[in-house]
């Protein structure tokens, strides 16, 4: 990440389901769930989201999204997220959140305020928007790596698959560098 963080617009998006009238709905009409940079349709504002591994996964996702919201430097919030992921079985233990926050220079108090803000609705809105973003891109596997609005690689069952350019870190960096050079060249040609 350090080698290419200045060349990418990195964002975390989570997979979940909306609960409509007590039933889970996996496929969401994205016209009612716009991009994460806009607000949800008011009629959808109270729809809860469920996560594959239950409420503790949703809580972890909300805290990770709060970290990204409060600390927009990708290296900061991604480090925190990876720290939590390494010990995901300990979520929702407060000590895990505190240790990862301390390790990556985040203020646990601010993270806690974000998750609690508006009786938890602020963090849930971040998660709703994140799930809507994943759904609008057709992402159904965690982890899906996208580059230039296309699936670059998928991690499923502990293995990388559907990686036409290769599955190593070096392969991804090479493709990011190439995409960045292509965009820079196009911008220069427009002058």
PDB file of N, CA and C in Angstrom, residues 35-127:
ATOM      1  N   UNK A  35     -24.602   6.278  -3.961  1.00  0.00           N
ATOM      2  CA  UNK A  35     -23.207   6.127  -3.579  1.00  0.00           C
ATOM      3  C   UNK A  35     -22.972   6.585  -2.151  1.00  0.00           C
ATOM      4  N   UNK A  36     -21.835   6.161  -1.546  1.00  0.00           N
ATOM      5  CA  UNK A  36     -21.566   6.533  -0.169  1.00  0.00           C
ATOM      6  C   UNK A  36     -21.332   8.023   0.015  1.00  0.00           C
ATOM      7  N   UNK A  37     -21.138   8.764  -1.057  1.00  0.00           N
ATOM      8  CA  UNK A  37     -20.924  10.198  -0.944  1.00  0.00           C
ATOM      9  C   UNK A  37     -22.233  10.979  -0.895  1.00  0.00           C
ATOM     10  N   UNK A  38     -23.343  10.296  -0.991  1.00  0.00           N
ATOM     11  CA  UNK A  38     -24.636  10.965  -0.885  1.00  0.00           C
ATOM     12  C   UNK A  38     -25.431  10.296   0.230  1.00  0.00           C
ATOM     13  N   UNK A  39     -26.545  10.908   0.596  1.00  0.00           N
ATOM     14  CA  UNK A  39     -27.321  10.337   1.699  1.00  0.00           C
ATOM     15  C   UNK A  39     -28.317   9.316   1.173  1.00  0.00           C
ATOM     16  N   UNK A  40     -28.733   8.419   2.052  1.00  0.00           N
ATOM     17  CA  UNK A  40     -29.718   7.414   1.679  1.00  0.00           C
ATOM     18  C   UNK A  40     -31.067   8.063   1.419  1.00  0.00           C
ATOM     19  N   UNK A  41     -31.847   7.417   0.608  1.00  0.00           N
ATOM     20  CA  UNK A  41     -33.212   7.829   0.385  1.00  0.00           C
ATOM     21  C   UNK A  41     -33.905   7.848   1.750  1.00  0.00           C
ATOM     22  N   UNK A  42     -34.609   8.930   2.100  1.00  0.00           N
ATOM     23  CA  UNK A  42     -35.218   9.015   3.425  1.00  0.00           C
ATOM     24  C   UNK A  42     -36.090   7.826   3.791  1.00  0.00           C
ATOM     25  N   UNK A  43     -36.781   7.202   2.821  1.00  0.00           N
ATOM     26  CA  UNK A  43     -37.639   6.071   3.165  1.00  0.00           C
ATOM     27  C   UNK A  43     -36.835   4.846   3.575  1.00  0.00           C
ATOM     28  N   UNK A  44     -35.507   4.818   3.248  1.00  0.00           N
ATOM     29  CA  UNK A  44     -34.671   3.687   3.589  1.00  0.00           C
ATOM     30  C   UNK A  44     -33.831   3.932   4.840  1.00  0.00           C
ATOM     31  N   UNK A  45     -33.968   5.097   5.427  1.00  0.00           N
ATOM     32  CA  UNK A  45     -33.070   5.516   6.500  1.00  0.00           C
ATOM     33  C   UNK A  45     -33.120   4.612   7.722  1.00  0.00           C
ATOM     34  N   UNK A  46     -34.215   3.895   7.931  1.00  0.00           N
ATOM     35  CA  UNK A  46     -34.311   3.055   9.114  1.00  0.00           C
ATOM     36  C   UNK A  46     -34.110   1.574   8.824  1.00  0.00           C
ATOM     37  N   UNK A  47     -33.794   1.223   7.572  1.00  0.00           N
ATOM     38  CA  UNK A  47     -33.578  -0.183   7.248  1.00  0.00           C
ATOM     39  C   UNK A  47     -32.332  -0.696   7.946  1.00  0.00           C
ATOM     40  N   UNK A  48     -32.460  -1.720   8.768  1.00  0.00           N
ATOM     41  CA  UNK A  48     -31.255  -2.295   9.364  1.00  0.00           C
ATOM     42  C   UNK A  48     -30.464  -3.107   8.340  1.00  0.00           C
ATOM     43  N   UNK A  49     -29.198  -3.297   8.628  1.00  0.00           N
ATOM     44  CA  UNK A  49     -28.325  -4.112   7.801  1.00  0.00           C
ATOM     45  C   UNK A  49     -27.895  -5.303   8.647  1.00  0.00           C
ATOM     46  N   UNK A  50     -27.860  -6.475   8.036  1.00  0.00           N
ATOM     47  CA  UNK A  50     -27.312  -7.647   8.715  1.00  0.00           C
ATOM     48  C   UNK A  50     -26.027  -8.052   8.011  1.00  0.00           C
ATOM     49  N   UNK A  51     -25.147  -8.686   8.757  1.00  0.00           N
ATOM     50  CA  UNK A  51     -23.869  -9.137   8.222  1.00  0.00           C
ATOM     51  C   UNK A  51     -23.818 -10.661   8.299  1.00  0.00           C
ATOM     52  N   UNK A  52     -23.082 -11.263   7.391  1.00  0.00           N
ATOM     53  CA  UNK A  52     -23.017 -12.719   7.271  1.00  0.00           C
ATOM     54  C   UNK A  52     -22.687 -13.404   8.594  1.00  0.00           C
ATOM     55  N   UNK A  53     -21.768 -12.816   9.362  1.00  0.00           N
ATOM     56  CA  UNK A  53     -21.331 -13.447  10.604  1.00  0.00           C
ATOM     57  C   UNK A  53     -21.982 -12.831  11.837  1.00  0.00           C
ATOM     58  N   UNK A  54     -23.074 -12.110  11.632  1.00  0.00           N
ATOM     59  CA  UNK A  54     -23.864 -11.621  12.742  1.00  0.00           C
ATOM     60  C   UNK A  54     -23.538 -10.214  13.216  1.00  0.00           C
ATOM     61  N   UNK A  55     -24.148  -9.821  14.334  1.00  0.00           N
ATOM     62  CA  UNK A  55     -24.030  -8.454  14.840  1.00  0.00           C
ATOM     63  C   UNK A  55     -22.603  -8.038  15.191  1.00  0.00           C
ATOM     64  N   UNK A  56     -21.765  -8.983  15.641  1.00  0.00           N
ATOM     65  CA  UNK A  56     -20.393  -8.583  15.979  1.00  0.00           C
ATOM     66  C   UNK A  56     -19.618  -8.192  14.729  1.00  0.00           C
ATOM     67  N   UNK A  57     -19.884  -8.854  13.594  1.00  0.00           N
ATOM     68  CA  UNK A  57     -19.236  -8.454  12.344  1.00  0.00           C
ATOM     69  C   UNK A  57     -19.700  -7.058  11.949  1.00  0.00           C
ATOM     70  N   UNK A  58     -20.990  -6.789  12.075  1.00  0.00           N
ATOM     71  CA  UNK A  58     -21.496  -5.453  11.747  1.00  0.00           C
ATOM     72  C   UNK A  58     -20.855  -4.398  12.639  1.00  0.00           C
ATOM     73  N   UNK A  59     -20.704  -4.692  13.928  1.00  0.00           N
ATOM     74  CA  UNK A  59     -20.055  -3.746  14.832  1.00  0.00           C
ATOM     75  C   UNK A  59     -18.616  -3.485  14.398  1.00  0.00           C
ATOM     76  N   UNK A  60     -17.889  -4.538  14.083  1.00  0.00           N
ATOM     77  CA  UNK A  60     -16.516  -4.366  13.599  1.00  0.00           C
ATOM     78  C   UNK A  60     -16.468  -3.528  12.337  1.00  0.00           C
ATOM     79  N   UNK A  61     -17.381  -3.794  11.399  1.00  0.00           N
ATOM     80  CA  UNK A  61     -17.445  -3.011  10.160  1.00  0.00           C
ATOM     81  C   UNK A  61     -17.735  -1.540  10.451  1.00  0.00           C
ATOM     82  N   UNK A  62     -18.656  -1.291  11.379  1.00  0.00           N
ATOM     83  CA  UNK A  62     -19.000   0.089  11.731  1.00  0.00           C
ATOM     84  C   UNK A  62     -17.791   0.814  12.328  1.00  0.00           C
ATOM     85  N   UNK A  63     -17.057   0.147  13.202  1.00  0.00           N
ATOM     86  CA  UNK A  63     -15.877   0.774  13.804  1.00  0.00           C
ATOM     87  C   UNK A  63     -14.813   1.039  12.739  1.00  0.00           C
ATOM     88  N   UNK A  64     -14.625   0.096  11.822  1.00  0.00           N
ATOM     89  CA  UNK A  64     -13.658   0.294  10.739  1.00  0.00           C
ATOM     90  C   UNK A  64     -14.075   1.458   9.841  1.00  0.00           C
ATOM     91  N   UNK A  65     -15.370   1.572   9.561  1.00  0.00           N
ATOM     92  CA  UNK A  65     -15.848   2.695   8.745  1.00  0.00           C
ATOM     93  C   UNK A  65     -15.719   4.016   9.491  1.00  0.00           C
ATOM     94  N   UNK A  66     -15.917   3.994  10.809  1.00  0.00           N
ATOM     95  CA  UNK A  66     -15.699   5.205  11.607  1.00  0.00           C
ATOM     96  C   UNK A  66     -14.226   5.597  11.555  1.00  0.00           C
ATOM     97  N   UNK A  67     -13.327   4.618  11.605  1.00  0.00           N
ATOM     98  CA  UNK A  67     -11.895   4.917  11.508  1.00  0.00           C
ATOM     99  C   UNK A  67     -11.584   5.589  10.173  1.00  0.00           C
ATOM    100  N   UNK A  68     -12.157   5.079   9.090  1.00  0.00           N
ATOM    101  CA  UNK A  68     -11.933   5.672   7.763  1.00  0.00           C
ATOM    102  C   UNK A  68     -12.535   7.072   7.688  1.00  0.00           C
ATOM    103  N   UNK A  69     -13.670   7.271   8.355  1.00  0.00           N
ATOM    104  CA  UNK A  69     -14.336   8.574   8.358  1.00  0.00           C
ATOM    105  C   UNK A  69     -13.531   9.604   9.158  1.00  0.00           C
ATOM    106  N   UNK A  70     -13.013   9.176  10.298  1.00  0.00           N
ATOM    107  CA  UNK A  70     -12.278  10.097  11.179  1.00  0.00           C
ATOM    108  C   UNK A  70     -10.822  10.294  10.769  1.00  0.00           C
ATOM    109  N   UNK A  71     -10.232   9.281  10.183  1.00  0.00           N
ATOM    110  CA  UNK A  71      -8.812   9.291   9.812  1.00  0.00           C
ATOM    111  C   UNK A  71      -8.699   8.917   8.333  1.00  0.00           C
ATOM    112  N   UNK A  72      -8.891   9.874   7.438  1.00  0.00           N
ATOM    113  CA  UNK A  72      -8.970   9.557   6.013  1.00  0.00           C
ATOM    114  C   UNK A  72      -7.665   9.066   5.375  1.00  0.00           C
ATOM    115  N   UNK A  73      -6.547   9.157   6.078  1.00  0.00           N
ATOM    116  CA  UNK A  73      -5.294   8.613   5.528  1.00  0.00           C
ATOM    117  C   UNK A  73      -5.432   7.099   5.454  1.00  0.00           C
ATOM    118  N   UNK A  74      -5.360   6.567   4.248  1.00  0.00           N
ATOM    119  CA  UNK A  74      -5.618   5.145   4.024  1.00  0.00           C
ATOM    120  C   UNK A  74      -4.658   4.265   4.819  1.00  0.00           C
ATOM    121  N   UNK A  75      -3.421   4.664   4.944  1.00  0.00           N
ATOM    122  CA  UNK A  75      -2.462   3.842   5.679  1.00  0.00           C
ATOM    123  C   UNK A  75      -2.847   3.747   7.157  1.00  0.00           C
ATOM    124  N   UNK A  76      -3.451   4.793   7.691  1.00  0.00           N
ATOM    125  CA  UNK A  76      -3.862   4.798   9.094  1.00  0.00           C
ATOM    126  C   UNK A  76      -5.054   3.881   9.313  1.00  0.00           C
ATOM    127  N   UNK A  77      -6.143   4.123   8.569  1.00  0.00           N
ATOM    128  CA  UNK A  77      -7.343   3.322   8.835  1.00  0.00           C
ATOM    129  C   UNK A  77      -7.220   1.904   8.321  1.00  0.00           C
ATOM    130  N   UNK A  78      -6.452   1.679   7.267  1.00  0.00           N
ATOM    131  CA  UNK A  78      -6.272   0.311   6.787  1.00  0.00           C
ATOM    132  C   UNK A  78      -5.426  -0.488   7.775  1.00  0.00           C
ATOM    133  N   UNK A  79      -4.412   0.137   8.359  1.00  0.00           N
ATOM    134  CA  UNK A  79      -3.624  -0.542   9.385  1.00  0.00           C
ATOM    135  C   UNK A  79      -4.497  -0.967  10.557  1.00  0.00           C
ATOM    136  N   UNK A  80      -5.373  -0.063  10.989  1.00  0.00           N
ATOM    137  CA  UNK A  80      -6.302  -0.363  12.077  1.00  0.00           C
ATOM    138  C   UNK A  80      -7.221  -1.524  11.680  1.00  0.00           C
ATOM    139  N   UNK A  81      -7.757  -1.473  10.472  1.00  0.00           N
ATOM    140  CA  UNK A  81      -8.662  -2.511   9.980  1.00  0.00           C
ATOM    141  C   UNK A  81      -7.967  -3.863   9.921  1.00  0.00           C
ATOM    142  N   UNK A  82      -6.752  -3.889   9.409  1.00  0.00           N
ATOM    143  CA  UNK A  82      -6.015  -5.150   9.332  1.00  0.00           C
ATOM    144  C   UNK A  82      -5.696  -5.692  10.720  1.00  0.00           C
ATOM    145  N   UNK A  83      -5.404  -4.802  11.653  1.00  0.00           N
ATOM    146  CA  UNK A  83      -5.155  -5.207  13.035  1.00  0.00           C
ATOM    147  C   UNK A  83      -6.388  -5.914  13.604  1.00  0.00           C
ATOM    148  N   UNK A  84      -7.558  -5.356  13.389  1.00  0.00           N
ATOM    149  CA  UNK A  84      -8.791  -5.999  13.864  1.00  0.00           C
ATOM    150  C   UNK A  84      -9.018  -7.336  13.165  1.00  0.00           C
ATOM    151  N   UNK A  85      -8.745  -7.369  11.865  1.00  0.00           N
ATOM    152  CA  UNK A  85      -8.971  -8.587  11.089  1.00  0.00           C
ATOM    153  C   UNK A  85      -8.090  -9.737  11.557  1.00  0.00           C
ATOM    154  N   UNK A  86      -6.890  -9.411  12.009  1.00  0.00           N
ATOM    155  CA  UNK A  86      -5.977 -10.457  12.485  1.00  0.00           C
ATOM    156  C   UNK A  86      -6.511 -11.153  13.734  1.00  0.00           C
ATOM    157  N   UNK A  87      -7.375 -10.468  14.478  1.00  0.00           N
ATOM    158  CA  UNK A  87      -7.945 -11.045  15.711  1.00  0.00           C
ATOM    159  C   UNK A  87      -9.459 -10.948  15.704  1.00  0.00           C
ATOM    160  N   UNK A  88     -10.063 -11.157  14.531  1.00  0.00           N
ATOM    161  CA  UNK A  88     -11.511 -10.937  14.382  1.00  0.00           C
ATOM    162  C   UNK A  88     -12.347 -11.744  15.369  1.00  0.00           C
ATOM    163  N   UNK A  89     -11.821 -12.875  15.822  1.00  0.00           N
ATOM    164  CA  UNK A  89     -12.604 -13.691  16.756  1.00  0.00           C
ATOM    165  C   UNK A  89     -12.762 -13.005  18.116  1.00  0.00           C
ATOM    166  N   UNK A  90     -11.983 -11.939  18.349  1.00  0.00           N
ATOM    167  CA  UNK A  90     -12.080 -11.207  19.617  1.00  0.00           C
ATOM    168  C   UNK A  90     -12.993  -9.980  19.534  1.00  0.00           C
ATOM    169  N   UNK A  91     -13.555  -9.735  18.351  1.00  0.00           N
ATOM    170  CA  UNK A  91     -14.543  -8.662  18.242  1.00  0.00           C
ATOM    171  C   UNK A  91     -15.809  -9.181  18.903  1.00  0.00           C
ATOM    172  N   UNK A  92     -16.429  -8.496  19.820  1.00  0.00           N
ATOM    173  CA  UNK A  92     -16.412  -7.074  20.129  1.00  0.00           C
ATOM    174  C   UNK A  92     -15.651  -6.699  21.410  1.00  0.00           C
ATOM    175  N   UNK A  93     -14.609  -7.422  21.756  1.00  0.00           N
ATOM    176  CA  UNK A  93     -13.887  -7.105  22.981  1.00  0.00           C
ATOM    177  C   UNK A  93     -13.271  -5.709  22.901  1.00  0.00           C
ATOM    178  N   UNK A  94     -13.596  -4.876  23.854  1.00  0.00           N
ATOM    179  CA  UNK A  94     -13.116  -3.492  23.889  1.00  0.00           C
ATOM    180  C   UNK A  94     -11.592  -3.438  23.837  1.00  0.00           C
ATOM    181  N   UNK A  95     -10.928  -4.371  24.502  1.00  0.00           N
ATOM    182  CA  UNK A  95      -9.465  -4.346  24.551  1.00  0.00           C
ATOM    183  C   UNK A  95      -8.844  -4.471  23.158  1.00  0.00           C
ATOM    184  N   UNK A  96      -9.460  -5.249  22.274  1.00  0.00           N
ATOM    185  CA  UNK A  96      -8.951  -5.371  20.903  1.00  0.00           C
ATOM    186  C   UNK A  96      -9.024  -4.024  20.192  1.00  0.00           C
ATOM    187  N   UNK A  97     -10.159  -3.346  20.291  1.00  0.00           N
ATOM    188  CA  UNK A  97     -10.310  -2.044  19.642  1.00  0.00           C
ATOM    189  C   UNK A  97      -9.313  -1.042  20.209  1.00  0.00           C
ATOM    190  N   UNK A  98      -9.150  -1.060  21.527  1.00  0.00           N
ATOM    191  CA  UNK A  98      -8.210  -0.127  22.162  1.00  0.00           C
ATOM    192  C   UNK A  98      -6.771  -0.407  21.731  1.00  0.00           C
ATOM    193  N   UNK A  99      -6.377  -1.684  21.706  1.00  0.00           N
ATOM    194  CA  UNK A  99      -5.009  -2.047  21.316  1.00  0.00           C
ATOM    195  C   UNK A  99      -4.726  -1.668  19.867  1.00  0.00           C
ATOM    196  N   UNK A 100      -5.642  -1.971  18.963  1.00  0.00           N
ATOM    197  CA  UNK A 100      -5.435  -1.644  17.545  1.00  0.00           C
ATOM    198  C   UNK A 100      -5.425  -0.130  17.330  1.00  0.00           C
ATOM    199  N   UNK A 101      -6.287   0.586  18.050  1.00  0.00           N
ATOM    200  CA  UNK A 101      -6.307   2.049  17.945  1.00  0.00           C
ATOM    201  C   UNK A 101      -4.968   2.620  18.412  1.00  0.00           C
ATOM    202  N   UNK A 102      -4.485   2.149  19.540  1.00  0.00           N
ATOM    203  CA  UNK A 102      -3.211   2.627  20.069  1.00  0.00           C
ATOM    204  C   UNK A 102      -2.064   2.308  19.114  1.00  0.00           C
ATOM    205  N   UNK A 103      -2.058   1.088  18.594  1.00  0.00           N
ATOM    206  CA  UNK A 103      -0.996   0.653  17.683  1.00  0.00           C
ATOM    207  C   UNK A 103      -0.928   1.508  16.417  1.00  0.00           C
ATOM    208  N   UNK A 104      -2.075   2.028  15.972  1.00  0.00           N
ATOM    209  CA  UNK A 104      -2.118   2.763  14.700  1.00  0.00           C
ATOM    210  C   UNK A 104      -2.403   4.253  14.867  1.00  0.00           C
ATOM    211  N   UNK A 105      -2.304   4.745  16.090  1.00  0.00           N
ATOM    212  CA  UNK A 105      -2.403   6.181  16.339  1.00  0.00           C
ATOM    213  C   UNK A 105      -3.799   6.750  16.238  1.00  0.00           C
ATOM    214  N   UNK A 106      -4.810   5.953  16.511  1.00  0.00           N
ATOM    215  CA  UNK A 106      -6.190   6.426  16.500  1.00  0.00           C
ATOM    216  C   UNK A 106      -6.649   6.652  17.934  1.00  0.00           C
ATOM    217  N   UNK A 107      -7.503   7.611  18.116  1.00  0.00           N
ATOM    218  CA  UNK A 107      -8.060   7.915  19.430  1.00  0.00           C
ATOM    219  C   UNK A 107      -9.296   7.038  19.639  1.00  0.00           C
ATOM    220  N   UNK A 108      -9.182   6.069  20.567  1.00  0.00           N
ATOM    221  CA  UNK A 108     -10.305   5.158  20.813  1.00  0.00           C
ATOM    222  C   UNK A 108     -11.552   5.919  21.233  1.00  0.00           C
ATOM    223  N   UNK A 109     -11.383   6.978  22.004  1.00  0.00           N
ATOM    224  CA  UNK A 109     -12.535   7.776  22.439  1.00  0.00           C
ATOM    225  C   UNK A 109     -13.301   8.345  21.259  1.00  0.00           C
ATOM    226  N   UNK A 110     -12.578   8.829  20.254  1.00  0.00           N
ATOM    227  CA  UNK A 110     -13.244   9.363  19.057  1.00  0.00           C
ATOM    228  C   UNK A 110     -13.954   8.254  18.278  1.00  0.00           C
ATOM    229  N   UNK A 111     -13.324   7.088  18.194  1.00  0.00           N
ATOM    230  CA  UNK A 111     -13.974   5.956  17.520  1.00  0.00           C
ATOM    231  C   UNK A 111     -15.258   5.571  18.245  1.00  0.00           C
ATOM    232  N   UNK A 112     -15.189   5.528  19.561  1.00  0.00           N
ATOM    233  CA  UNK A 112     -16.352   5.179  20.368  1.00  0.00           C
ATOM    234  C   UNK A 112     -17.468   6.208  20.194  1.00  0.00           C
ATOM    235  N   UNK A 113     -17.091   7.495  20.147  1.00  0.00           N
ATOM    236  CA  UNK A 113     -18.097   8.549  19.928  1.00  0.00           C
ATOM    237  C   UNK A 113     -18.757   8.388  18.562  1.00  0.00           C
ATOM    238  N   UNK A 114     -17.963   8.048  17.550  1.00  0.00           N
ATOM    239  CA  UNK A 114     -18.512   7.866  16.201  1.00  0.00           C
ATOM    240  C   UNK A 114     -19.526   6.725  16.184  1.00  0.00           C
ATOM    241  N   UNK A 115     -19.174   5.599  16.798  1.00  0.00           N
ATOM    242  CA  UNK A 115     -20.067   4.442  16.797  1.00  0.00           C
ATOM    243  C   UNK A 115     -21.339   4.730  17.598  1.00  0.00           C
ATOM    244  N   UNK A 116     -21.226   5.579  18.615  1.00  0.00           N
ATOM    245  CA  UNK A 116     -22.370   5.894  19.483  1.00  0.00           C
ATOM    246  C   UNK A 116     -23.180   7.097  19.006  1.00  0.00           C
ATOM    247  N   UNK A 117     -22.627   7.875  18.097  1.00  0.00           N
ATOM    248  CA  UNK A 117     -23.253   9.116  17.638  1.00  0.00           C
ATOM    249  C   UNK A 117     -24.672   8.866  17.131  1.00  0.00           C
ATOM    250  N   UNK A 118     -25.573   9.754  17.524  1.00  0.00           N
ATOM    251  CA  UNK A 118     -26.985   9.657  17.115  1.00  0.00           C
ATOM    252  C   UNK A 118     -27.569   8.284  17.460  1.00  0.00           C
ATOM    253  N   UNK A 119     -27.283   7.821  18.679  1.00  0.00           N
ATOM    254  CA  UNK A 119     -27.764   6.520  19.150  1.00  0.00           C
ATOM    255  C   UNK A 119     -27.355   5.366  18.227  1.00  0.00           C
ATOM    256  N   UNK A 120     -26.179   5.466  17.628  1.00  0.00           N
ATOM    257  CA  UNK A 120     -25.664   4.417  16.755  1.00  0.00           C
ATOM    258  C   UNK A 120     -26.082   4.566  15.308  1.00  0.00           C
ATOM    259  N   UNK A 121     -26.962   5.517  15.026  1.00  0.00           N
ATOM    260  CA  UNK A 121     -27.460   5.669  13.659  1.00  0.00           C
ATOM    261  C   UNK A 121     -26.400   6.180  12.687  1.00  0.00           C
ATOM    262  N   UNK A 122     -25.459   7.018  13.167  1.00  0.00           N
ATOM    263  CA  UNK A 122     -24.424   7.541  12.281  1.00  0.00           C
ATOM    264  C   UNK A 122     -23.571   6.391  11.729  1.00  0.00           C
ATOM    265  N   UNK A 123     -23.095   5.515  12.615  1.00  0.00           N
ATOM    266  CA  UNK A 123     -22.267   4.385  12.181  1.00  0.00           C
ATOM    267  C   UNK A 123     -23.081   3.413  11.323  1.00  0.00           C
ATOM    268  N   UNK A 124     -24.347   3.189  11.681  1.00  0.00           N
ATOM    269  CA  UNK A 124     -25.193   2.318  10.862  1.00  0.00           C
ATOM    270  C   UNK A 124     -25.395   2.913   9.481  1.00  0.00           C
ATOM    271  N   UNK A 125     -25.519   4.244   9.390  1.00  0.00           N
ATOM    272  CA  UNK A 125     -25.636   4.888   8.075  1.00  0.00           C
ATOM    273  C   UNK A 125     -24.370   4.682   7.252  1.00  0.00           C
ATOM    274  N   UNK A 126     -23.204   4.763   7.900  1.00  0.00           N
ATOM    275  CA  UNK A 126     -21.952   4.485   7.187  1.00  0.00           C
ATOM    276  C   UNK A 126     -21.968   3.061   6.635  1.00  0.00           C
ATOM    277  N   UNK A 127     -22.441   2.114   7.448  1.00  0.00           N
ATOM    278  CA  UNK A 127     -22.506   0.721   7.005  1.00  0.00           C
ATOM    279  C   UNK A 127     -23.535   0.544   5.898  1.00  0.00           C
TER     280      UNK A 127
END
